[in-house]
Amino acid sequence: MVTWNGHPYADLDLDQLRAPIAVVSQEHHHWPFTAATNIALGDIATPASQQRIEQAARLAVAHDMILDLPHGYQTLLDRTFKDGQDLAGGQWQRITAARGFLRDAELLIMDEPSSALDPRAEHSLLQAIRDRHGRATTILITHRLANVRHADVIDVLDHGRLIEAGNHDDLMARGGRYAELFALQAAGYRDTDTNNDL
């Protein structure tokens, strides 16, 4: 049975169920609106003040990037219009993450939210996600296992099946698929051959 806070899914009003949930998908949408409106679309049920929009942008490491645009938050993000600007993939990913943070939802689902970000921006975004700990739930879907190291529960899926679950230390001690893949990814950051010229 699927439940939400102990209530069976079948008994819930869908609008009430959706209201406390925000989703940041890997495929970010390029809406032909200003940067501010692109972020405000994350919560169409509540008027988004400039203060809320900027706070969400800061959490998504997008604020400074937006201020660097020709008209800041009022920059039109579509080159087909006069004075419109386009963004790079990582910049759009920050806008998309800001949409998710705008709602301050009870449940935030993020699908590979940092795949196009540089390491510094990725670190800041993940810190914002960790800051939700203790007051809201975040489901982070990722192939970058270092990003889930501090998660309360890590579910390891293989071909759509749950094959392992636990925290990082438990899964590493178990020596299963998670430990194997984590070690493989970590090896990429170590200099394993000191004779190689980089």
Short mmCIF file of C-alpha atoms in Angstrom, two decimals:
data_model
loop_
_atom_site.label_atom_id
_atom_site.label_comp_id
_atom_site.label_asym_id
_atom_site.label_seq_id
_atom_site.Cartn_x
_atom_site.Cartn_y
_atom_site.Cartn_z
CA MET A 1 0.00 0.00 0.00
CA VAL A 2 1.28 3.49 -0.89
CA THR A 3 0.73 6.04 1.86
CA TRP A 4 1.50 9.71 2.46
CA ASN A 5 2.09 10.54 6.12
CA GLY A 6 0.16 7.41 7.04
CA HIS A 7 -2.82 8.11 4.79
CA PRO A 8 -3.57 5.63 1.97
CA TYR A 9 -2.96 7.09 -1.47
CA ALA A 10 -6.45 6.13 -2.63
CA ASP A 11 -8.01 8.31 0.10
CA LEU A 12 -6.04 11.45 -0.79
CA ASP A 13 -7.18 14.39 -2.85
CA LEU A 14 -4.69 14.63 -5.74
CA ASP A 15 -4.39 18.44 -5.53
CA GLN A 16 -3.64 18.18 -1.82
CA LEU A 17 -1.13 15.42 -2.52
CA ARG A 18 0.70 17.41 -5.20
CA ALA A 19 0.83 20.68 -3.27
CA PRO A 20 3.71 19.78 -0.90
CA ILE A 21 5.80 18.09 -3.62
CA ALA A 22 8.33 19.74 -5.94
CA VAL A 23 10.14 18.01 -8.78
CA VAL A 24 13.37 19.04 -10.49
CA SER A 25 13.76 16.92 -13.59
CA GLN A 26 16.95 16.23 -15.47
CA GLU A 27 15.37 17.57 -18.65
CA HIS A 28 15.07 21.28 -17.93
CA HIS A 29 12.39 23.30 -19.73
CA HIS A 30 13.37 26.47 -21.56
CA TRP A 31 10.39 28.74 -21.00
CA PRO A 32 10.42 31.94 -23.15
CA PHE A 33 10.02 34.23 -20.14
CA THR A 34 12.26 36.33 -17.95
CA ALA A 35 14.65 34.67 -15.52
CA ALA A 36 12.38 35.73 -12.64
CA THR A 37 9.27 34.25 -14.27
CA ASN A 38 11.13 31.04 -15.14
CA ILE A 39 11.82 30.56 -11.43
CA ALA A 40 8.33 31.71 -10.35
CA LEU A 41 6.83 28.88 -12.42
CA GLY A 42 8.01 26.56 -9.67
CA ASP A 43 5.07 27.61 -7.50
CA ILE A 44 2.14 28.93 -9.51
CA ALA A 45 -0.25 28.59 -6.54
CA THR A 46 1.47 31.31 -4.51
CA PRO A 47 2.48 34.80 -5.65
CA ALA A 48 6.26 34.78 -5.90
CA SER A 49 7.85 37.91 -4.50
CA GLN A 50 11.22 39.03 -5.80
CA GLN A 51 12.67 38.15 -2.39
CA ARG A 52 11.44 34.53 -2.63
CA ILE A 53 12.68 34.24 -6.21
CA GLU A 54 16.14 35.50 -5.29
CA GLN A 55 16.33 33.23 -2.24
CA ALA A 56 15.49 30.20 -4.41
CA ALA A 57 18.09 31.32 -6.95
CA ARG A 58 20.74 31.61 -4.24
CA LEU A 59 20.02 28.05 -3.07
CA ALA A 60 20.38 26.86 -6.67
CA VAL A 61 23.64 28.80 -7.16
CA ALA A 62 21.88 30.87 -9.84
CA HIS A 63 21.69 34.35 -8.26
CA ASP A 64 25.08 35.71 -9.35
CA MET A 65 24.71 34.15 -12.79
CA ILE A 66 21.36 35.89 -13.23
CA LEU A 67 22.75 39.24 -12.04
CA ASP A 68 25.41 38.94 -14.77
CA LEU A 69 22.70 38.80 -17.46
CA PRO A 70 22.05 42.08 -19.36
CA HIS A 71 18.84 42.86 -17.44
CA GLY A 72 19.34 40.68 -14.38
CA TYR A 73 16.17 38.91 -13.31
CA GLN A 74 14.21 40.73 -16.04
CA THR A 75 16.32 39.26 -18.84
CA LEU A 76 14.18 37.41 -21.38
CA LEU A 77 15.55 33.88 -21.75
CA ASP A 78 14.83 33.29 -25.42
CA ARG A 79 16.95 34.47 -28.36
CA THR A 80 13.98 34.50 -30.75
CA PHE A 81 12.85 37.74 -29.12
CA LYS A 82 14.58 41.13 -29.26
CA ASP A 83 17.24 41.44 -26.53
CA GLY A 84 16.58 37.83 -25.54
CA GLN A 85 19.40 35.71 -24.14
CA ASP A 86 20.05 32.00 -24.20
CA LEU A 87 21.71 30.07 -21.37
CA ALA A 88 24.19 27.22 -21.36
CA GLY A 89 23.05 23.80 -20.11
CA GLY A 90 24.48 24.28 -16.62
CA GLN A 91 22.85 27.70 -16.34
CA TRP A 92 19.45 26.29 -17.30
CA GLN A 93 19.99 23.53 -14.76
CA ARG A 94 20.44 26.20 -12.05
CA ILE A 95 17.20 27.92 -13.10
CA THR A 96 15.41 24.55 -12.96
CA ALA A 97 16.79 23.83 -9.48
CA ALA A 98 15.66 27.29 -8.34
CA ARG A 99 12.11 26.39 -9.44
CA GLY A 100 12.25 23.39 -7.13
CA PHE A 101 13.61 25.38 -4.18
CA LEU A 102 10.97 28.12 -4.61
CA ARG A 103 8.22 25.92 -3.16
CA ASP A 104 10.18 24.90 -0.06
CA ALA A 105 8.24 21.66 -0.42
CA GLU A 106 7.86 18.89 2.15
CA LEU A 107 9.11 16.49 -0.53
CA LEU A 108 11.64 17.60 -3.13
CA ILE A 109 12.48 15.11 -5.88
CA MET A 110 15.65 15.96 -7.81
CA ASP A 111 16.72 13.92 -10.82
CA GLU A 112 20.44 14.46 -11.59
CA PRO A 113 20.20 18.17 -10.65
CA SER A 114 23.95 18.80 -10.93
CA SER A 115 24.96 16.82 -14.02
CA ALA A 116 25.87 19.97 -16.01
CA LEU A 117 27.33 22.00 -13.13
CA ASP A 118 30.97 22.76 -12.45
CA PRO A 119 32.37 21.23 -9.21
CA ARG A 120 32.04 24.43 -7.14
CA ALA A 121 28.42 25.01 -8.16
CA GLU A 122 27.62 21.33 -7.61
CA HIS A 123 29.08 21.48 -4.10
CA SER A 124 26.98 24.55 -3.22
CA LEU A 125 23.82 22.99 -4.63
CA LEU A 126 24.34 19.78 -2.67
CA GLN A 127 24.93 21.79 0.49
CA ALA A 128 21.56 23.49 -0.04
CA ILE A 129 20.00 20.05 -0.39
CA ARG A 130 21.69 18.84 2.82
CA ASP A 131 20.45 21.95 4.64
CA ARG A 132 16.90 20.62 4.23
CA HIS A 133 17.83 17.70 6.50
CA GLY A 134 15.66 17.45 9.60
CA ARG A 135 12.81 19.58 8.27
CA ALA A 136 11.97 18.21 4.80
CA THR A 137 12.56 15.15 2.65
CA THR A 138 14.67 15.13 -0.49
CA ILE A 139 14.87 12.26 -2.94
CA LEU A 140 18.05 12.64 -4.98
CA ILE A 141 18.28 10.46 -8.08
CA THR A 142 21.88 10.31 -9.27
CA HIS A 143 24.67 8.19 -10.68
CA ARG A 144 27.28 10.28 -8.82
CA LEU A 145 27.55 8.24 -5.66
CA ALA A 146 29.65 10.81 -3.79
CA ASN A 147 26.56 13.05 -3.87
CA VAL A 148 24.53 10.62 -1.74
CA ARG A 149 27.22 9.79 0.79
CA HIS A 150 25.44 11.76 3.55
CA ALA A 151 21.95 10.50 2.75
CA ASP A 152 19.94 8.86 5.54
CA VAL A 153 18.93 6.03 3.22
CA ILE A 154 20.47 5.05 -0.10
CA ASP A 155 18.38 2.80 -2.34
CA VAL A 156 20.40 1.07 -5.05
CA LEU A 157 18.42 0.17 -8.15
CA ASP A 158 19.50 -2.22 -10.89
CA HIS A 159 17.29 -2.57 -13.97
CA GLY A 160 14.37 -1.13 -12.02
CA ARG A 161 14.77 -3.45 -9.03
CA LEU A 162 15.82 -2.47 -5.52
CA ILE A 163 18.92 -4.52 -4.76
CA GLU A 164 20.39 -2.74 -1.72
CA ALA A 165 19.31 -0.18 0.88
CA GLY A 166 21.07 1.45 3.81
CA ASN A 167 23.32 4.37 4.65
CA HIS A 168 26.76 4.83 3.10
CA ASP A 169 28.70 3.09 5.89
CA ASP A 170 26.34 0.09 5.93
CA LEU A 171 26.49 -0.34 2.18
CA MET A 172 30.28 -0.01 2.06
CA ALA A 173 30.64 -2.60 4.84
CA ARG A 174 28.32 -4.95 2.96
CA GLY A 175 30.64 -4.97 -0.05
CA GLY A 176 27.85 -5.22 -2.61
CA ARG A 177 27.05 -3.31 -5.79
CA TYR A 178 27.07 0.13 -4.12
CA ALA A 179 30.51 -0.45 -2.58
CA GLU A 180 31.84 -1.69 -5.91
CA LEU A 181 30.55 1.32 -7.85
CA PHE A 182 31.55 3.84 -5.17
CA ALA A 183 35.12 2.48 -5.16
CA LEU A 184 35.19 2.58 -8.96
CA GLN A 185 34.10 6.23 -9.06
CA ALA A 186 36.44 7.21 -6.22
CA ALA A 187 39.38 5.63 -8.07
CA GLY A 188 38.89 8.17 -10.82
CA TYR A 189 39.85 10.95 -8.40
CA ARG A 190 43.01 9.24 -7.16
CA ASP A 191 46.34 9.35 -8.90
CA THR A 192 46.88 5.61 -9.22
CA ASP A 193 49.94 5.82 -11.47
CA THR A 194 52.56 8.30 -10.33
CA ASN A 195 54.60 7.58 -13.47
CA ASN A 196 51.95 9.08 -15.72
CA ASP A 197 52.44 12.68 -16.80
CA LEU A 198 49.14 14.52 -16.53
#
